[in-house]
Short mmCIF file of C-alpha atoms and ligand atoms in Angstrom, two decimals:
data_model
loop_
_atom_site.label_atom_id
_atom_site.label_comp_id
_atom_site.label_asym_id
_atom_site.label_seq_id
_atom_site.Cartn_x
_atom_site.Cartn_y
_atom_site.Cartn_z
CA MET A 28 62.56 71.85 138.21
CA SER A 29 65.47 74.66 137.45
CA GLU A 30 65.89 77.80 138.31
CA ILE A 31 68.52 79.87 136.09
CA ARG A 32 70.35 82.60 138.10
CA ILE A 33 72.46 84.93 136.48
CA GLN A 34 74.37 87.47 138.21
CA ASN A 35 76.36 91.15 137.09
CA LEU A 36 76.42 89.25 133.60
CA GLN A 37 79.28 90.70 131.17
CA LYS A 38 80.78 89.80 127.86
CA ARG A 39 83.29 91.98 126.41
CA PHE A 40 84.54 91.25 122.23
CA ALA A 41 87.91 93.72 121.67
CA ASP A 42 86.83 96.60 122.90
CA PHE A 43 83.16 96.07 122.50
CA THR A 44 80.52 95.47 125.06
CA ALA A 45 77.87 93.58 124.49
CA VAL A 46 76.12 92.30 127.42
CA ARG A 47 76.43 95.08 130.05
CA GLY A 48 76.44 93.93 133.75
CA SER A 49 72.49 91.74 133.18
CA SER A 50 71.17 90.42 136.71
CA LEU A 51 68.29 88.15 136.37
CA VAL A 52 66.33 85.40 138.03
CA LEU A 53 64.64 83.26 135.87
CA GLU A 54 62.30 80.87 138.14
CA SER A 55 61.73 77.23 137.55
CA GLY A 56 59.33 76.55 135.03
CA LYS A 57 59.20 79.72 133.24
CA PHE A 58 58.89 80.79 129.99
CA VAL A 59 61.21 83.36 129.18
CA VAL A 60 61.47 85.22 126.55
CA LEU A 61 64.70 87.60 125.78
CA LEU A 62 63.06 90.19 123.43
CA GLY A 63 64.76 93.36 122.16
CA PRO A 64 66.31 94.81 117.90
CA SER A 65 68.56 93.50 116.67
CA GLY A 66 72.33 93.05 118.03
CA CYS A 67 70.68 94.40 121.78
CA GLY A 68 72.73 91.38 122.94
CA LYS A 69 70.07 88.40 123.80
CA THR A 70 71.36 85.83 121.30
CA THR A 71 74.72 86.66 123.42
CA THR A 72 72.93 86.21 126.38
CA LEU A 73 71.47 82.73 125.38
CA ARG A 74 74.62 81.43 124.56
CA MET A 75 76.47 82.39 127.65
CA ILE A 76 73.22 80.40 129.61
CA ALA A 77 73.95 77.40 126.95
CA GLY A 78 77.91 77.42 127.51
CA LEU A 79 78.49 78.20 123.87
CA GLU A 80 80.97 81.73 125.01
CA TYR A 81 81.69 82.25 128.31
CA PRO A 82 81.31 85.72 130.48
CA THR A 83 84.07 88.07 130.66
CA GLY A 84 82.66 88.56 133.88
CA GLY A 85 79.48 87.56 136.03
CA THR A 86 78.04 84.69 137.05
CA ILE A 87 75.45 81.97 135.81
CA THR A 88 73.94 78.94 138.08
CA LEU A 89 71.60 76.61 137.34
CA GLU A 90 69.77 74.84 140.23
CA ASP A 91 72.01 76.26 142.85
CA GLN A 92 74.90 75.00 141.14
CA ASP A 93 77.78 77.61 139.23
CA VAL A 94 77.87 76.18 136.10
CA THR A 95 79.61 79.87 134.57
CA TYR A 96 82.17 78.03 133.68
CA LEU A 97 81.16 74.37 132.37
CA ARG A 98 81.19 73.35 128.93
CA PRO A 99 78.28 73.00 127.55
CA ARG A 100 76.99 68.96 127.88
CA GLU A 101 78.28 69.48 131.28
CA ARG A 102 74.98 71.78 131.76
CA ASP A 103 72.07 69.76 130.96
CA ILE A 104 70.56 72.55 129.17
CA ALA A 105 68.99 71.42 125.49
CA MET A 106 69.81 74.35 122.83
CA VAL A 107 67.25 74.85 120.18
CA PHE A 108 68.58 77.17 117.41
CA GLN A 109 66.90 76.33 114.14
CA LEU A 110 63.73 74.29 114.78
CA PHE A 111 63.98 72.92 111.10
CA ALA A 112 67.60 71.34 111.19
CA LEU A 113 67.18 67.39 111.02
CA TYR A 114 69.10 64.77 109.96
CA PRO A 115 68.25 64.06 106.67
CA HIS A 116 69.76 60.27 106.58
CA MET A 117 68.09 59.10 109.12
CA GLY A 118 63.97 58.22 109.38
CA VAL A 119 61.54 60.27 112.13
CA ARG A 120 62.89 57.71 114.89
CA GLY A 121 66.44 57.79 113.72
CA ASN A 122 66.43 61.80 114.76
CA LEU A 123 64.55 61.25 118.17
CA GLU A 124 67.04 58.45 119.39
CA PHE A 125 69.96 59.94 117.83
CA PRO A 126 70.51 62.52 121.47
CA LEU A 127 69.73 59.34 123.51
CA ARG A 128 72.18 57.48 121.87
CA ASN A 129 74.52 60.21 121.74
CA GLU A 130 74.67 59.87 125.86
CA GLY A 131 74.19 55.90 126.02
CA VAL A 132 70.80 55.63 127.42
CA PRO A 133 69.53 52.01 127.69
CA ARG A 134 67.82 50.60 124.31
CA ALA A 135 64.95 50.13 126.25
CA GLU A 136 64.90 53.43 127.80
CA ILE A 137 65.59 55.02 124.38
CA ASP A 138 62.36 53.42 123.46
CA ARG A 139 59.57 54.11 126.37
CA ARG A 140 61.03 58.12 125.55
CA VAL A 141 60.62 57.85 122.00
CA LYS A 142 57.17 56.60 121.63
CA GLU A 143 56.54 59.31 124.93
CA VAL A 144 57.90 62.43 123.02
CA ALA A 145 55.83 60.83 120.03
CA SER A 146 52.70 60.70 121.79
CA ILE A 147 52.92 64.29 122.97
CA LEU A 148 53.81 65.80 119.60
CA ARG A 149 50.93 63.80 117.60
CA ILE A 150 54.15 62.36 115.12
CA GLU A 151 53.77 58.50 116.39
CA HIS A 152 52.39 58.02 112.59
CA LEU A 153 55.43 59.29 111.19
CA LEU A 154 57.87 56.99 113.30
CA ASP A 155 58.94 55.32 110.71
CA SER A 156 58.73 57.20 107.75
CA SER A 157 61.78 59.43 106.08
CA VAL A 158 62.10 63.04 107.05
CA THR A 159 63.08 64.78 103.79
CA GLY A 160 59.56 63.97 102.22
CA LEU A 161 58.13 65.39 105.94
CA ALA A 162 55.56 68.82 105.64
CA GLY A 163 56.87 71.44 107.75
CA GLY A 164 55.12 71.07 110.34
CA ASP A 165 55.49 67.63 111.49
CA ARG A 166 59.70 67.86 110.40
CA GLN A 167 58.71 71.10 113.43
CA ARG A 168 57.83 68.56 115.39
CA VAL A 169 60.51 65.98 115.03
CA ALA A 170 62.92 68.80 115.92
CA LEU A 171 61.12 69.74 118.56
CA GLY A 172 60.52 65.71 119.27
CA ARG A 173 64.47 66.06 119.16
CA ALA A 174 65.48 68.49 122.15
CA ILE A 175 62.79 67.35 124.82
CA VAL A 176 63.56 63.71 124.54
CA ARG A 177 66.88 64.32 126.21
CA GLN A 178 64.12 66.16 129.08
CA PRO A 179 67.03 68.48 129.89
CA LYS A 180 66.40 70.54 132.63
CA ALA A 181 66.48 73.91 130.13
CA PHE A 182 65.54 74.47 126.98
CA LEU A 183 67.06 77.68 125.17
CA MET A 184 65.79 78.05 122.07
CA ASP A 185 67.40 81.27 119.83
CA GLU A 186 64.83 82.52 117.48
CA PRO A 187 63.69 79.21 117.07
CA LEU A 188 60.56 79.96 114.63
CA GLY A 189 62.19 83.20 112.33
CA THR A 190 62.23 81.57 108.78
CA LEU A 191 58.44 80.47 108.86
CA ASP A 192 56.36 82.11 107.09
CA ALA A 193 54.16 84.77 109.43
CA GLU A 194 50.79 81.64 109.56
CA PHE A 195 52.76 79.29 110.42
CA ARG A 196 54.69 81.03 112.83
CA GLU A 197 51.52 81.49 114.89
CA LEU A 198 50.75 78.03 114.76
CA MET A 199 54.10 76.86 116.39
CA CYS A 200 53.18 79.79 119.00
CA VAL A 201 50.38 77.98 119.88
CA GLU A 202 51.97 74.45 119.83
CA LEU A 203 55.07 76.18 121.38
CA ARG A 204 53.40 77.01 124.60
CA LYS A 205 50.88 73.90 124.76
CA LEU A 206 53.65 71.85 125.10
CA HIS A 207 55.16 74.25 127.45
CA ASP A 208 51.91 74.25 129.42
CA ARG A 209 52.09 70.50 129.82
CA LEU A 210 55.59 69.89 129.86
CA LYS A 211 57.37 72.88 132.42
CA THR A 212 60.50 72.60 131.94
CA THR A 213 61.85 76.11 132.46
CA THR A 214 62.35 77.72 128.66
CA VAL A 215 65.00 80.60 127.67
CA PHE A 216 63.79 81.58 124.24
CA VAL A 217 64.92 84.50 122.20
CA THR A 218 63.15 86.45 119.25
CA HIS A 219 62.77 90.29 118.13
CA ASP A 220 59.30 89.78 117.25
CA GLN A 221 57.22 91.26 119.84
CA ASN A 222 53.76 89.03 119.10
CA GLU A 223 55.40 86.26 119.19
CA ALA A 224 56.95 87.36 122.93
CA MET A 225 53.57 88.13 124.15
CA ALA A 226 51.60 84.65 122.13
CA LEU A 227 54.70 82.99 124.31
CA ALA A 228 55.97 83.99 127.59
CA ASP A 229 55.64 83.61 131.35
CA HIS A 230 58.31 86.81 131.54
CA ILE A 231 59.44 88.86 129.32
CA VAL A 232 62.94 90.44 129.30
CA VAL A 233 63.46 93.45 127.18
CA MET A 234 67.04 94.42 125.92
CA ASN A 235 68.76 96.94 123.99
CA GLU A 236 72.62 97.98 123.65
CA GLY A 237 73.06 95.49 125.92
CA GLU A 238 71.08 96.15 128.77
CA ILE A 239 68.04 94.99 130.48
CA LEU A 240 65.37 97.68 130.60
CA GLN A 241 62.59 95.56 131.99
CA ALA A 242 61.92 91.87 133.00
CA ASP A 243 58.05 91.87 134.09
CA SER A 244 54.96 89.76 132.27
CA PRO A 245 54.03 90.23 128.69
CA HIS A 246 50.79 92.50 131.18
CA GLY A 247 53.36 94.34 133.13
CA ILE A 248 55.63 95.75 129.95
CA TYR A 249 52.57 96.35 127.89
CA SER A 250 50.70 98.71 130.50
CA PHE A 251 53.98 99.96 132.87
CA PRO A 252 56.57 100.17 130.03
CA SER A 253 59.93 100.35 132.44
CA CYS A 254 61.39 104.12 130.36
CA LEU A 255 60.62 105.10 126.73
CA PHE A 256 62.49 102.77 124.92
CA VAL A 257 59.69 99.82 125.90
CA ALA A 258 57.20 102.13 125.67
CA LYS A 259 57.67 102.66 122.04
CA PHE A 260 58.63 99.15 121.12
CA ILE A 261 55.92 97.59 122.16
CA GLY A 262 52.60 97.28 121.01
CA ARG A 263 51.30 98.00 117.67
CA PRO A 264 49.74 100.43 116.64
CA PRO A 265 52.12 101.88 119.35
CA MET A 266 51.20 104.22 123.23
CA ASN A 267 50.68 107.45 122.15
CA LEU A 268 53.93 110.03 123.77
CA LEU A 269 52.93 113.51 124.16
CA ASN A 270 55.24 116.37 125.88
CA ALA A 271 53.74 118.13 128.76
CA GLU A 272 54.03 121.69 129.19
CA ALA A 273 54.96 122.33 132.34
CA PRO A 274 56.63 120.31 134.87
CA VAL A 275 55.15 118.33 138.04
CA VAL A 276 55.71 117.78 141.32
CA ARG A 277 54.42 114.50 144.31
CA GLY A 278 51.06 115.00 144.54
CA ASP A 279 49.60 116.76 141.16
CA ASN A 280 46.96 115.10 139.46
CA SER A 281 47.20 116.63 136.36
CA VAL A 282 49.44 117.83 133.34
CA ARG A 283 49.09 121.07 130.86
CA LEU A 284 49.10 119.44 127.29
CA ALA A 285 48.29 121.82 124.54
CA ARG A 286 47.44 124.44 126.65
CA ARG A 287 44.32 122.47 128.17
CA SER A 288 44.50 121.18 131.94
CA ILE A 289 44.39 116.65 131.50
CA ASP A 290 43.86 114.62 134.68
CA VAL A 291 46.57 112.16 135.00
CA PRO A 292 47.27 109.50 138.00
CA THR A 293 48.02 111.21 140.69
CA VAL A 294 52.21 111.65 140.55
CA ASP A 295 54.70 110.06 143.38
CA ALA A 296 57.75 112.33 141.92
CA PRO A 297 58.66 115.45 140.75
CA ALA A 298 59.97 115.76 137.09
CA ALA A 299 60.70 118.87 135.37
CA SER A 300 59.44 118.32 131.91
CA ILE A 301 57.51 114.95 131.09
CA VAL A 302 55.75 112.94 128.53
CA LEU A 303 52.41 111.86 128.72
CA GLY A 304 52.16 107.75 127.55
CA ILE A 305 48.52 106.40 126.46
CA ARG A 306 47.48 103.44 124.45
CA PRO A 307 44.76 103.75 121.66
CA GLU A 308 42.82 101.38 122.86
CA HIS A 309 42.18 103.93 126.11
CA VAL A 310 41.54 106.76 123.62
CA ARG A 311 37.98 107.57 122.72
CA LEU A 312 36.65 109.79 119.85
CA LEU A 313 33.88 111.54 121.09
CA GLY A 314 31.61 114.36 118.82
CA ALA A 315 33.58 118.04 117.58
CA ASP A 316 33.81 119.91 121.13
CA GLN A 317 33.60 117.52 123.29
CA GLY A 318 36.51 115.57 124.88
CA SER A 319 40.03 117.03 126.42
CA LEU A 320 41.32 117.60 123.19
CA GLY A 321 40.30 118.56 119.51
CA GLY A 322 41.64 117.53 116.04
CA THR A 323 41.05 116.29 112.81
CA ILE A 324 41.06 112.89 111.63
CA GLU A 325 43.96 112.48 109.07
CA HIS A 326 44.02 108.79 108.88
CA VAL A 327 41.69 105.43 108.79
CA GLU A 328 42.96 102.14 108.62
CA TYR A 329 39.88 99.21 109.17
CA PHE A 330 40.99 95.82 111.12
CA GLY A 331 37.71 94.08 110.90
CA SER A 332 36.67 93.82 113.92
CA HIS A 333 38.55 97.34 114.98
CA TRP A 334 39.67 100.82 113.16
CA VAL A 335 42.53 102.78 113.70
CA ALA A 336 42.20 106.45 113.51
CA GLU A 337 45.14 109.56 113.67
CA VAL A 338 44.13 112.48 114.89
CA ARG A 339 45.82 115.65 114.25
CA THR A 340 45.69 117.78 117.49
CA GLU A 341 47.31 120.88 119.21
CA ALA A 342 50.26 118.17 120.64
CA GLY A 343 50.31 116.04 118.29
CA ALA A 344 49.78 113.19 115.76
CA ILE A 345 46.99 110.58 118.81
CA LYS A 346 46.20 107.15 117.06
CA VAL A 347 42.61 105.73 118.74
CA LEU A 348 41.81 102.42 118.71
CA ALA A 349 37.98 102.58 118.01
CA ASP A 350 35.75 99.57 118.24
CA LYS A 351 33.50 99.01 114.73
CA SER A 352 30.55 100.70 115.90
CA VAL A 353 32.50 103.86 115.46
CA ARG A 354 32.88 104.36 111.59
CA PRO A 355 36.42 107.63 111.69
CA VAL A 356 35.17 109.37 108.90
CA LEU A 357 38.45 111.20 106.97
CA GLN A 358 38.50 114.96 108.40
CA ASP A 359 36.13 114.84 110.38
CA ARG A 360 36.70 117.35 113.46
CA VAL A 361 36.49 115.36 116.91
CA GLY A 362 36.97 115.36 120.64
CA LEU A 363 38.96 112.79 122.40
CA SER A 364 38.97 112.21 125.88
CA PHE A 365 41.50 109.91 128.09
CA ASP A 366 40.97 107.08 130.28
CA THR A 367 42.89 108.13 133.18
CA ARG A 368 43.07 105.27 134.67
CA HIS A 369 45.51 103.76 131.97
CA ILE A 370 47.62 106.93 131.37
CA VAL A 371 51.63 106.71 132.60
CA LEU A 372 54.02 109.42 132.99
CA PHE A 373 57.53 109.71 131.62
CA ASP A 374 60.50 111.88 133.13
CA ALA A 375 61.16 113.23 129.93
CA ALA A 376 65.01 113.90 131.02
CA THR A 377 65.32 110.85 132.10
CA GLU A 378 62.89 108.67 129.65
CA LYS A 379 62.77 106.27 132.95
CA LEU A 380 58.29 106.00 133.87
CA LEU A 381 57.60 108.01 136.60
CA PRO A 382 55.96 106.52 139.88
CA SER A 383 52.21 107.20 139.93
CA ALA A 384 49.10 105.98 141.47
CA THR A 385 48.46 103.69 138.26
CA THR A 386 52.29 102.36 138.66
CA ARG A 387 51.50 101.81 142.73
CA THR A 388 48.56 98.97 141.31
CA HIS A 389 51.61 96.90 139.42
CA THR A 390 54.12 94.64 141.44
CA PRO A 391 56.72 93.73 138.45
CA SER A 392 56.63 89.25 137.95
CA MET A 393 60.38 89.37 137.66
CA ARG A 394 63.61 90.37 139.47
CA HIS A 395 66.63 91.98 137.87
CA GLY A 396 69.06 94.47 137.95
P1 ATP B 23 70.40 89.21 116.16
O1 ATP B 23 68.70 89.08 116.52
O2 ATP B 23 70.33 90.23 115.39
O3 ATP B 23 71.32 88.30 116.53
P2 ATP B 23 71.24 90.01 119.53
O4 ATP B 23 70.09 91.01 120.20
O5 ATP B 23 71.17 88.34 119.25
O6 ATP B 23 70.83 90.51 118.04
P3 ATP B 23 73.94 89.14 119.79
O7 ATP B 23 73.91 88.25 118.47
O8 ATP B 23 73.85 89.47 120.99
O9 ATP B 23 72.88 90.31 119.21
O10 ATP B 23 74.89 90.44 119.14
C1 ATP B 23 75.36 91.99 120.29
C2 ATP B 23 76.37 91.91 120.35
O11 ATP B 23 77.56 91.37 119.70
C3 ATP B 23 76.30 92.71 118.35
O12 ATP B 23 76.54 94.18 118.05
C4 ATP B 23 77.19 91.25 117.48
O13 ATP B 23 77.95 92.19 116.54
C5 ATP B 23 78.19 91.24 119.02
N1 ATP B 23 78.95 90.42 118.68
C6 ATP B 23 78.44 89.08 118.63
N2 ATP B 23 78.90 88.03 118.91
C7 ATP B 23 80.36 88.75 118.45
C8 ATP B 23 81.82 87.57 118.34
N3 ATP B 23 81.80 86.64 118.24
N4 ATP B 23 82.88 89.25 117.94
C9 ATP B 23 82.67 90.48 118.37
N5 ATP B 23 81.33 91.02 118.28
C10 ATP B 23 80.26 90.18 118.57
#
């Protein structure tokens, strides 16, 4: 079991700062996803943990050992880039044995570990096959096997599912997570795909422009986004973000929206102007003249199990997720009500989450600074 700690980690490339003083504790045995848009510093962070890039500031410890400037092979960490990369001139068994032969592991131990890994990944019947004729899923399993056969202290994975089509990606997400539940090896996984992050992670670390914006469970990230960036980045359809009209003071439990008073969780800090956030599944469609706000249905999307309707209101466009028993009709006048328990508020000036009765109920699952 291996905990990874990064403290005030920085990386500058000439005068460009790719990672700005990240601090994080990656708990032993957890599956941690680094998530963020292209160029936010995910890969650079991962490469520093792997030892493929040295930081320009800060430290990295693995199981209490300072590994900041150790070479990759001195860290006992397995890096998985593309799960498809196999040695074509070797068979399946040769690919699985390769990392162990490289490390001088005795023959009997190699045989034992290859057998074990092949059984875990259900590829025993392929051990004597060539890798060139393998189907996509089997190739992926062999590549994964090559990483786990080493029994490293941690796996680092950089968009390993990036080249796969959507259906296969989903399948591999399930396989990876099942494998993790079995092996419980500390894993750091980089992706820009929020669905992948949600499906795989125990903890998600959201980054933007070289900074860690939030580190928490998928539920924490989704329900209590630390700032407007995270609120907009996570969730499809996205969270509704509505500008309220007046300042709030500590103890307030309503805000003004389109000249109406809307109940909100009691606020714990003052703000000159605020943004009200509510997810589409926490807005209810009612008959015209009911609820807190009125509007007109402008767009409807059908998803089989549910609908998403966009309602034009005086406070802006509001997306509503309605179950299939409801049939939103274009141009209908409707009323909307918000489930107060699920409203989050942001300080419009700092764009940060405002403490409230709702956020008080949640403790982030991960430490970062
Ligand atoms: P992507 O998903 O596109 O790879 P990312 O979040 O992984 O994005 P990084 O690859 O970590 O981002 O890059 C962060 C920033 O650092 C980018 O602006 C990138 O151009 C820059 N960068 C990365 N490596 C170097 C380098 N060797 N020299 C100069 N700039 C670099």
